[in-house]
Tab-separated table of C-alpha atoms and ligand atoms in Angstrom:
chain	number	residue	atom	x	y	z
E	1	UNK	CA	0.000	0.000	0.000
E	2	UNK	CA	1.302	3.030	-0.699
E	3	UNK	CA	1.104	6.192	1.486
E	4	UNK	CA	-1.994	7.581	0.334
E	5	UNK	CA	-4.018	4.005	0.570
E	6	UNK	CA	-2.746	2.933	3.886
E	7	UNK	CA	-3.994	7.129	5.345
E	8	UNK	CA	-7.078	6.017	3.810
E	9	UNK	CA	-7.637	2.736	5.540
E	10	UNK	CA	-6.365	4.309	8.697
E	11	UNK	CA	-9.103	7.080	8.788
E	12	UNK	CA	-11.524	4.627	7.708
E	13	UNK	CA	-11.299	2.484	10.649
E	14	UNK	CA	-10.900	4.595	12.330
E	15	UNK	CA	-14.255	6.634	11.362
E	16	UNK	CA	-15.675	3.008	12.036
E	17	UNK	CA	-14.228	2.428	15.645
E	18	UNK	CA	-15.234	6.152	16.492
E	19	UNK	CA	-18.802	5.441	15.441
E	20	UNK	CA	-19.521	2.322	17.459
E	21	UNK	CA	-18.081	3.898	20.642
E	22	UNK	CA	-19.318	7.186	19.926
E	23	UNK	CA	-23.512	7.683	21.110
E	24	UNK	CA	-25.726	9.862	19.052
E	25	UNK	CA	-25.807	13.455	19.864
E	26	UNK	CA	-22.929	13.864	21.477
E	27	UNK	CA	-22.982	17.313	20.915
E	28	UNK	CA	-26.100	17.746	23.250
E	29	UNK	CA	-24.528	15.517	25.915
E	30	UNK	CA	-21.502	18.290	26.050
E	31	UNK	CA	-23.936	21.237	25.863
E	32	UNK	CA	-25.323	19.500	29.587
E	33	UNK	CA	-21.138	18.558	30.596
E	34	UNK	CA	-20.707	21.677	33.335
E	35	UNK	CA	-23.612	20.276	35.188
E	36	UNK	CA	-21.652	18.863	37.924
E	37	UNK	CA	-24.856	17.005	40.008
E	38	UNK	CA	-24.850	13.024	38.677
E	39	UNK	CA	-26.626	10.057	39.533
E	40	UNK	CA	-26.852	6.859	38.125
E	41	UNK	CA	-30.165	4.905	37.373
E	42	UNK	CA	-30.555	2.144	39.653
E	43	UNK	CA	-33.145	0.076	37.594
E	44	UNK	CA	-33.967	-0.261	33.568
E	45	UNK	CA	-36.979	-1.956	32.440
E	46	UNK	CA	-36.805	-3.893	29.350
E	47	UNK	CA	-36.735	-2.437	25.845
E	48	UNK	CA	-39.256	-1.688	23.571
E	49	UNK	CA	-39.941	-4.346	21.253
E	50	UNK	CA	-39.379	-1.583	18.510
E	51	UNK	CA	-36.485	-1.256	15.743
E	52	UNK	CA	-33.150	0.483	18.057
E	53	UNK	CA	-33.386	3.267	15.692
E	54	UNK	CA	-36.987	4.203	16.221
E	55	UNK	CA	-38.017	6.964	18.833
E	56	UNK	CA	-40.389	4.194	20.188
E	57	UNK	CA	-40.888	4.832	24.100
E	58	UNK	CA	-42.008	8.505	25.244
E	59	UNK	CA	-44.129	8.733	28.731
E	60	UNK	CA	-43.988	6.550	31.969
E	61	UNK	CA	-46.513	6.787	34.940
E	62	UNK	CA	-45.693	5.032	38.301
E	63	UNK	CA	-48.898	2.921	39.776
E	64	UNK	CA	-48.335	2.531	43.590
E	65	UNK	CA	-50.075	-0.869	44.754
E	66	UNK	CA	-51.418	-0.220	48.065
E	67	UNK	CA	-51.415	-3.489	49.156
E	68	UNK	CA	-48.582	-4.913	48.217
E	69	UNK	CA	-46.064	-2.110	47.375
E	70	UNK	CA	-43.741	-4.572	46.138
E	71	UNK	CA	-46.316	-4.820	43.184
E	72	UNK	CA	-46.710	-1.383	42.067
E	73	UNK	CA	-46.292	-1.542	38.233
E	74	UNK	CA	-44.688	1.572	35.759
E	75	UNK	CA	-46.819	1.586	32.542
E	76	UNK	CA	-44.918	3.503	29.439
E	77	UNK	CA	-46.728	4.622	26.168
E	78	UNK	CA	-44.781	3.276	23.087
E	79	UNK	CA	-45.442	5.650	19.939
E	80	UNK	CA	-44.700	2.884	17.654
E	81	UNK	CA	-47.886	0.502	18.992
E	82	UNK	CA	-49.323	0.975	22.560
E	83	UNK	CA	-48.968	0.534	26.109
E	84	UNK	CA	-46.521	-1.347	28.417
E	85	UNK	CA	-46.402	-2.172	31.767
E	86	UNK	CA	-43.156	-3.321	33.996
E	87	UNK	CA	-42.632	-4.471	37.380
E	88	UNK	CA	-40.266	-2.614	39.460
E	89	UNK	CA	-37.217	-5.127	38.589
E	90	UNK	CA	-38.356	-3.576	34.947
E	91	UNK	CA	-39.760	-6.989	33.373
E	92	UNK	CA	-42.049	-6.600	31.002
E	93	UNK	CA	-45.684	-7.563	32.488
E	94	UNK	CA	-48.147	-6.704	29.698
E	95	UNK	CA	-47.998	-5.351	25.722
E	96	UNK	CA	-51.269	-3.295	25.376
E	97	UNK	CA	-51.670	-3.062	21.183
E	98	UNK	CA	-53.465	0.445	21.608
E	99	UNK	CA	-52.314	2.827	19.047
E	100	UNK	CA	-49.488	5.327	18.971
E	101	UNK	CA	-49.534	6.177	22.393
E	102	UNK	CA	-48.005	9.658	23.484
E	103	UNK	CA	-48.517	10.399	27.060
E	104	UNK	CA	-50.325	9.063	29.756
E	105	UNK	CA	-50.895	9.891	33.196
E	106	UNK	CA	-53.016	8.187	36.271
E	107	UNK	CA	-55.354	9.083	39.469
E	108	UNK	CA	-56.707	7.020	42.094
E	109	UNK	CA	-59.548	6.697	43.189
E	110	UNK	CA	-62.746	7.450	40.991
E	111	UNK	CA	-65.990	6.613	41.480
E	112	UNK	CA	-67.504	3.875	38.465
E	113	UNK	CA	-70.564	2.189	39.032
E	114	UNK	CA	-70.353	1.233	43.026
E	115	UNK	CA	-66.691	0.695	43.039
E	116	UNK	CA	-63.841	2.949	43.683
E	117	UNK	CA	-61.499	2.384	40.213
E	118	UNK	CA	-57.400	3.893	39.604
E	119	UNK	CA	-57.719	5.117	35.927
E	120	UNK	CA	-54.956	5.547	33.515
E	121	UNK	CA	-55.246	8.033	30.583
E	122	UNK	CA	-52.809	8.345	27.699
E	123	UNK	CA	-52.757	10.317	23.904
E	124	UNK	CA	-53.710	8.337	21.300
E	125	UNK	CA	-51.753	9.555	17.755
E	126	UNK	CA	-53.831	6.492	15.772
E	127	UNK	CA	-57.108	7.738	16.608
E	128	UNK	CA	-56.229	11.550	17.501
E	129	UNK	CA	-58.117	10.539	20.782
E	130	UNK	CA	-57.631	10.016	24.416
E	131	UNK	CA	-57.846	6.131	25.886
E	132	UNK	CA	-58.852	5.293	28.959
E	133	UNK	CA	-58.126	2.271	31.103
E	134	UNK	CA	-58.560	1.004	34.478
E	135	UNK	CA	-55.631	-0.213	36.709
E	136	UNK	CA	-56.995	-3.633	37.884
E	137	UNK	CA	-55.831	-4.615	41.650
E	138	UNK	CA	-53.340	-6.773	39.711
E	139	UNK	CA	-51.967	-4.021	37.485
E	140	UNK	CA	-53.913	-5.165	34.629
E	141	UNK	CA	-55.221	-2.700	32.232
E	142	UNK	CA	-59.174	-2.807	31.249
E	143	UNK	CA	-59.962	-0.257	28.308
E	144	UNK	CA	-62.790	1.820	29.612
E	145	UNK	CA	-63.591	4.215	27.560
E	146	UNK	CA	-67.505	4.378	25.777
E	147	UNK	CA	-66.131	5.453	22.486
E	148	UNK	CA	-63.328	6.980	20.519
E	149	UNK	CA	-63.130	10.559	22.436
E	150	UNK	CA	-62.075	12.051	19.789
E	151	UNK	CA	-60.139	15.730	20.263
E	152	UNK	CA	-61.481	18.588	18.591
E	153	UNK	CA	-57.868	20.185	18.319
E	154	UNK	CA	-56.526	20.589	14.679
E	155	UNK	CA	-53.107	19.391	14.986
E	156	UNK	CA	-52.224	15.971	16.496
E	157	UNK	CA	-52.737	15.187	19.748
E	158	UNK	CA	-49.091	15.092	21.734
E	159	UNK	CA	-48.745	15.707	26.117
E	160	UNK	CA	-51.045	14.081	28.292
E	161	UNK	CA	-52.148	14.933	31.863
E	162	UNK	CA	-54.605	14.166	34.522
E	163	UNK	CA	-56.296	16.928	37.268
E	164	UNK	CA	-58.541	15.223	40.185
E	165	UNK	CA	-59.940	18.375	41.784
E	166	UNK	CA	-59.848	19.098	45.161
E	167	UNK	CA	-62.783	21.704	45.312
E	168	UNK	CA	-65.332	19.510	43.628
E	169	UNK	CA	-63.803	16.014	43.565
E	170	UNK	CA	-63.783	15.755	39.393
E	171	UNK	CA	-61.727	13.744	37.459
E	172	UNK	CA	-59.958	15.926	34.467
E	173	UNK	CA	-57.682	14.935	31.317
E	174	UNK	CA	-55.703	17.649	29.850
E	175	UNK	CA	-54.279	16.747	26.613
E	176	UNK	CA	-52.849	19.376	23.940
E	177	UNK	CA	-51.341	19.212	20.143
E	178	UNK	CA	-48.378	20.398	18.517
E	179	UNK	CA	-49.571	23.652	17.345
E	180	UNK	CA	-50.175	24.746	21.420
E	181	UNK	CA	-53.723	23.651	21.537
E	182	UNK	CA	-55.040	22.730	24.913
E	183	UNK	CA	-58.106	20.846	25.554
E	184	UNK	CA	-59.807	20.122	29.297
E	185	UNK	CA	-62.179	16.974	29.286
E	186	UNK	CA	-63.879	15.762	32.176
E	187	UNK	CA	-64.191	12.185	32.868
E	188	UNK	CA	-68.423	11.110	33.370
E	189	UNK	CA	-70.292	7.524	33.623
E	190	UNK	CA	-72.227	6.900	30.748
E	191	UNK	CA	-73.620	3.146	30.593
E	192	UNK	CA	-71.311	1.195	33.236
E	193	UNK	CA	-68.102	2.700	30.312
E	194	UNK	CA	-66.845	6.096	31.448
E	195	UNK	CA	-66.908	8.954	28.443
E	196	UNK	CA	-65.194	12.691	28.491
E	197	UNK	CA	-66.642	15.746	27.934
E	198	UNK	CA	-64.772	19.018	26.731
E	199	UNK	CA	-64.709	22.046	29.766
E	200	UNK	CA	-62.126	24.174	28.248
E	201	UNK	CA	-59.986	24.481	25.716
E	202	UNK	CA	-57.258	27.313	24.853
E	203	UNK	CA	-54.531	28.201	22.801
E	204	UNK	CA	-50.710	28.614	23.552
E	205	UNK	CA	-49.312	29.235	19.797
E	206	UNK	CA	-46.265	27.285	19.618
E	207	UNK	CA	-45.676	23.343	20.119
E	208	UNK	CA	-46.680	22.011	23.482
E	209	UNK	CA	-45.686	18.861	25.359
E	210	UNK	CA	-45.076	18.432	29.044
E	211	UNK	CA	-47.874	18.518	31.736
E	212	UNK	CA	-48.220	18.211	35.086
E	213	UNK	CA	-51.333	18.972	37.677
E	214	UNK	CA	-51.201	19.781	41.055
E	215	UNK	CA	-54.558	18.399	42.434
E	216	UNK	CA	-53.834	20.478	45.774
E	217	UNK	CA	-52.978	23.588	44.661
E	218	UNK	CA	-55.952	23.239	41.880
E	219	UNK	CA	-52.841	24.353	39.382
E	220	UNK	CA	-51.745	22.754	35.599
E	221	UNK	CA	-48.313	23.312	34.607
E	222	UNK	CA	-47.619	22.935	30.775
E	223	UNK	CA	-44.036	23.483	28.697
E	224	UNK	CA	-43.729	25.116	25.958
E	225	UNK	CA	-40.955	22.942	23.905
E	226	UNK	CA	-39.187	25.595	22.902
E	227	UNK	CA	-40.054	28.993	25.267
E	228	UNK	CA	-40.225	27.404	29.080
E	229	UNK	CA	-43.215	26.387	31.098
E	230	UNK	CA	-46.479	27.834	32.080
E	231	UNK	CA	-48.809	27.557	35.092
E	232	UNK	CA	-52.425	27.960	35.257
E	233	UNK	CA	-55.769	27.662	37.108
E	234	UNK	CA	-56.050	23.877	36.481
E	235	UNK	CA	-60.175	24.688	37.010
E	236	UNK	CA	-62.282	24.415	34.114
E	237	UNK	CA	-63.875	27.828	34.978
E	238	UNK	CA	-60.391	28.856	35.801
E	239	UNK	CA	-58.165	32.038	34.231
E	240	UNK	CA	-56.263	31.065	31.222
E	241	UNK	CA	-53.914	33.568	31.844
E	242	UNK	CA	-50.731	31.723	32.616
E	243	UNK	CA	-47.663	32.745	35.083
E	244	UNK	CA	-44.510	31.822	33.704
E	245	UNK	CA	-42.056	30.059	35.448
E	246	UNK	CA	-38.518	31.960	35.711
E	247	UNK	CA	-35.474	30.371	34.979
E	248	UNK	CA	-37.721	27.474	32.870
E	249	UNK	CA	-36.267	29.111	29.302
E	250	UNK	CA	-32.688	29.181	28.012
E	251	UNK	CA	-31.761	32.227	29.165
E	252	UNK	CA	-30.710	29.663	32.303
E	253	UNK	CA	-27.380	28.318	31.356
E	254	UNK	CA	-28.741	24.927	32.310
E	255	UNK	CA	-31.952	24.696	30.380
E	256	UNK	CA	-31.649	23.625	26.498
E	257	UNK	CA	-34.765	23.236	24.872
E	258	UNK	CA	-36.922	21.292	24.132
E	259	UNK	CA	-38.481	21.268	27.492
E	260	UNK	CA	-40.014	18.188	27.909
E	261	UNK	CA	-41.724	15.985	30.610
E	262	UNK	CA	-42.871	17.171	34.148
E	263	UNK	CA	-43.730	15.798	37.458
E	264	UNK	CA	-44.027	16.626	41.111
E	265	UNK	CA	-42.794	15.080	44.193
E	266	UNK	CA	-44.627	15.744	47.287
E	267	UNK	CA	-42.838	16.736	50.423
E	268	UNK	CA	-45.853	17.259	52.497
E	269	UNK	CA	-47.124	20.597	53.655
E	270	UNK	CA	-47.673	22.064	49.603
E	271	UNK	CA	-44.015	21.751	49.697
E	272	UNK	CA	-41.995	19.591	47.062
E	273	UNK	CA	-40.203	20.150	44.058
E	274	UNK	CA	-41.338	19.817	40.122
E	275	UNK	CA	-38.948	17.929	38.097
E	276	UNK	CA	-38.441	18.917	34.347
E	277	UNK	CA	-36.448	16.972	31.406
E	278	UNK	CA	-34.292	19.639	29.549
E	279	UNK	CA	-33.949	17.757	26.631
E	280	UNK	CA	-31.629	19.083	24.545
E	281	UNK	CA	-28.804	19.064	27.007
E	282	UNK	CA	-29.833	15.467	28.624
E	283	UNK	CA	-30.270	17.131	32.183
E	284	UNK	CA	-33.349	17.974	34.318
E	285	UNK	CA	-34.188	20.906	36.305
E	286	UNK	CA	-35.579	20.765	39.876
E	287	UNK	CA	-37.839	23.761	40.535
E	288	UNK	CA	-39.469	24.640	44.312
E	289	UNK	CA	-43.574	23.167	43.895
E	290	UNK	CA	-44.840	25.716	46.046
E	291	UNK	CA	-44.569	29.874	45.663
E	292	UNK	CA	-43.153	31.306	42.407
E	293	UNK	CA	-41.408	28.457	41.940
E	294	UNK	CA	-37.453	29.079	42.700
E	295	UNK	CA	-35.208	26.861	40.585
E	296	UNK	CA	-33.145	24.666	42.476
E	297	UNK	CA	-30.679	23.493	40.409
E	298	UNK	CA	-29.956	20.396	37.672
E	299	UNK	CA	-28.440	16.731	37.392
E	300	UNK	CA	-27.716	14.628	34.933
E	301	UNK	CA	-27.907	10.896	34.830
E	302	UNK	CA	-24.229	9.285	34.060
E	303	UNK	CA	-23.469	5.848	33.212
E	304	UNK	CA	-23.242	3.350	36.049
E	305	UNK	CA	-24.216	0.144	36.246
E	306	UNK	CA	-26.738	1.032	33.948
E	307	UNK	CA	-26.520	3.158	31.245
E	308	UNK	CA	-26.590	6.641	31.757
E	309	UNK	CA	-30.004	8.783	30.484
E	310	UNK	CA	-30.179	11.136	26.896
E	311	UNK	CA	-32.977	12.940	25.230
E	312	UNK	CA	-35.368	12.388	27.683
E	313	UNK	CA	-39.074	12.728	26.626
E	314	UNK	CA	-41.585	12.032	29.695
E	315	UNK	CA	-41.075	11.472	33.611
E	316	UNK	CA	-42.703	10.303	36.434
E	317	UNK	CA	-42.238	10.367	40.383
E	318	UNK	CA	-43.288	9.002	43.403
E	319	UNK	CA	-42.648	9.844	47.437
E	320	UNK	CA	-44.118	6.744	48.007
E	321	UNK	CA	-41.421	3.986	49.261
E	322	UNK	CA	-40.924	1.176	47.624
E	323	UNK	CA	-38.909	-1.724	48.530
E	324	UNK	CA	-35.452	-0.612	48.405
E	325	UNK	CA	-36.426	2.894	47.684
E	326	UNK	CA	-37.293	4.786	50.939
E	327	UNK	CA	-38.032	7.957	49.451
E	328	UNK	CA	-39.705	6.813	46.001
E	329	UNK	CA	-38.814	6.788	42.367
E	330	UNK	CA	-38.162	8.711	39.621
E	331	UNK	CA	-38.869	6.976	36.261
E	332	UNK	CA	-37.318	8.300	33.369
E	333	UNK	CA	-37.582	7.989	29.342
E	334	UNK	CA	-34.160	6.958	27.701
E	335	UNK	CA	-33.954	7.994	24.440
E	336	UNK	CA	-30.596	5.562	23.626
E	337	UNK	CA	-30.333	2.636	25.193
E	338	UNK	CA	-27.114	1.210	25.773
E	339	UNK	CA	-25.790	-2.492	27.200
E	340	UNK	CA	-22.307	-1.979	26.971
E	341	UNK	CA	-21.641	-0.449	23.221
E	342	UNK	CA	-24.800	-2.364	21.674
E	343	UNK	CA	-27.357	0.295	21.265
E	344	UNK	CA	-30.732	-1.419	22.117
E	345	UNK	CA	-34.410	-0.081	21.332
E	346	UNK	CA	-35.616	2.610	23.766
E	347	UNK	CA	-36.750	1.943	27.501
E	348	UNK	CA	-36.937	3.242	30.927
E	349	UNK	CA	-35.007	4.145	33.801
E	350	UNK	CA	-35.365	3.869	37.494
E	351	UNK	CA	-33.549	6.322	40.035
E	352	UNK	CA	-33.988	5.874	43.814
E	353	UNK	CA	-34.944	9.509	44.598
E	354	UNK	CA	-33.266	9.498	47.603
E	355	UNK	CA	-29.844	9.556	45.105
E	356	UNK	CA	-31.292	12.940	43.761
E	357	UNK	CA	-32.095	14.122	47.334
E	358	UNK	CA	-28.433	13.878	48.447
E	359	UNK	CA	-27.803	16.351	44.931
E	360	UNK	CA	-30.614	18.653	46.236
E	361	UNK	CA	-29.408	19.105	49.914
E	362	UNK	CA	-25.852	19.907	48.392
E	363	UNK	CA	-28.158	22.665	46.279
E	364	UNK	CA	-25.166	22.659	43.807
E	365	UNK	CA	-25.380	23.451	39.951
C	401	CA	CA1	-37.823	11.088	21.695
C	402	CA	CA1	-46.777	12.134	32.383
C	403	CA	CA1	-41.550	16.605	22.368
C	404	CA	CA1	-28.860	5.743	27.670
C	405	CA	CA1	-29.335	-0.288	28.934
């Protein structure tokens, strides 16, 4: 070989050995580098049974079994064909063939026809709709909806959230679209099948994602991919004039849009803190639940024994404990799965919260 040929085949394996050690996006993983909080996920649940290259897994919600805690279940929405549900080692219980499910979200307690039922809601992309289900005792999900509710927006449905209200004891689905549509249903018996009827709707004007209620506070937060995150009067007769959330936009060095899924943990006392995936630098941002909202600070999640988490779409978290988790979970979307260098289809991640407490007491950025 002469000079030329052997550069040549140098560079090219090289290119080659680069690529299979180097993960997508690396450029958004060093946009997140100078945040210095990191924990590792203690738990992954199994992978999607979708192609590794397809964005297949988006929203988990965490389903605490009261009776046996060791039995709570997460249940994920996969885009490319339905729902899933794991046990807390992160086997796969059930495939649900639903659709192209977005987001979902759950509430306990709601009153069906005598008996007090847990009901899961998610986006529905197939039938630009929102599905219902009921969480059986044994984490089995029952469809339950009377018909195809159907959304009146005119883009596609996308986030997903649930409001039980304190004042009047309603259950509520929020659900919104890409072009910043957002739509209130309330959930009503009809016929032993429960159906949804529209209460609000309103219009943010750019693409929408994230949501999160706060039953207590009667309050909806929603994100705004690319601008930050709003809160508002989560009542249907309620001011659709939203606050704004400082430091939720990029003029915070450690927010890079998109801003992506929400959830709150409970503290006790309207205290807690509402977690927030800032997607485009694979970190998330801890802001104060109660008051204005003070941001706290940001953490990433770094390989461990697991792989670490990028491009995370939705979250959920619990203060319940859970075996081996005193303080609860946070469940996390991974947007590329790893074991070892063999990228995998997408899944989800377990951290023990208490991990992320330890960050939050340090109240380091
Ligand atoms: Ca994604
Ligand atoms: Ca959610
Ligand atoms: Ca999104
Ligand atoms: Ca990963
Ligand atoms: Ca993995």
């Amino acid at each position: 070989m002469n000079r030329v040929m052997k550069l040549f085949v140098f560079l090219s394996v090289s290119f080659v050995f680069l690529n299979s050690c180097n993960r997508p996006s690396e450029g958004s993983r060093k946009a997140g580098e100078h945040i210095k909080n990191i924990v590792s996920a203690r738990v992954e649940t199994i992978a999607t049974p979708q192609s590794r290259n397809e964005d297949s897994a988006d929203d988990p919600a965490i389903w605490i079994n009261r009776q046996t805690p060791e039995k709570s279940i997460i249940i994920g929405t996969d885009k490319k064909g339905g729902m899933i549900t794991y046990d807390l080692q992160g086997k796969e219980l059930s495939y649900y063939v639903t659709g192209s499910m977005n987001n979902c979200d759950l509430r306990y307690g709601l009153q069906f026809i005598g008996d007090t039922i847990d009901i899961l809601a998610a986006s529905n992309r197939t039938y630009h709709s929102i599905s219902l289900f009921r969480i059986r005792e044994n984490g089995i999900l029952d469809t339950l909806h009377a018909r195809i509710i159907k959304s009146e927006m005119t883009d596609e449905v996308y986030g997903l959230c649930m409001y039980k209200s304190r004042q009047t004891g309603k259950f509520y689905v929020f659900m919104n679209s890409k072009a910043g549509e957002v739509e209130q249903w309330e959930l009503i018996e009809i016929e032993n099948k429960i159906d949804a009827k529209l209460v609000r709707s309103f219009l943010l004007g750019s693409q929408t994602e994230g949501m999160v209620a706060d039953d207590e506070k009667g309050l909806v937060y929603i994100g705004k991919e690319e601008t930050g995150i709003w809160k508002f009067d989560a009542e249907p007769g309620g001011s659709t004039d939203g606050e704004y959330i400082m430091q939720s936009s990029e003029e915070n060095d450690n927010i890079k849009y998109d801003v992506e899924g929400m959830a709150i943990y409970d503290t006790g006392n309207g205290n807690g803190y509402l977690v927030v995936s800032s997607q485009g630098n694979y970190s998330y941002a801890v802001y104060e639940r109660q008051g204005k909202n003070k941001y706290l600070g940001s953490f990433r999640i770094s390989d461990g024994k697991i792989d670490g988490v990028e491009e995370t779409d939705g979250l959920d978290v619990t203060n319940i404990p859970l075996p081996g988790f005193q303080k609860g979970i946070l469940v996390v979307q991974d947007g590329f799965n790893y074991d070892g260098r063999k990228k995998q289809s997408q899944n989800f991640k377990i951290l023990s919260w208490a991990d992320i407490e330890i960050l939050l007491q340090k109240n380091v950025n």
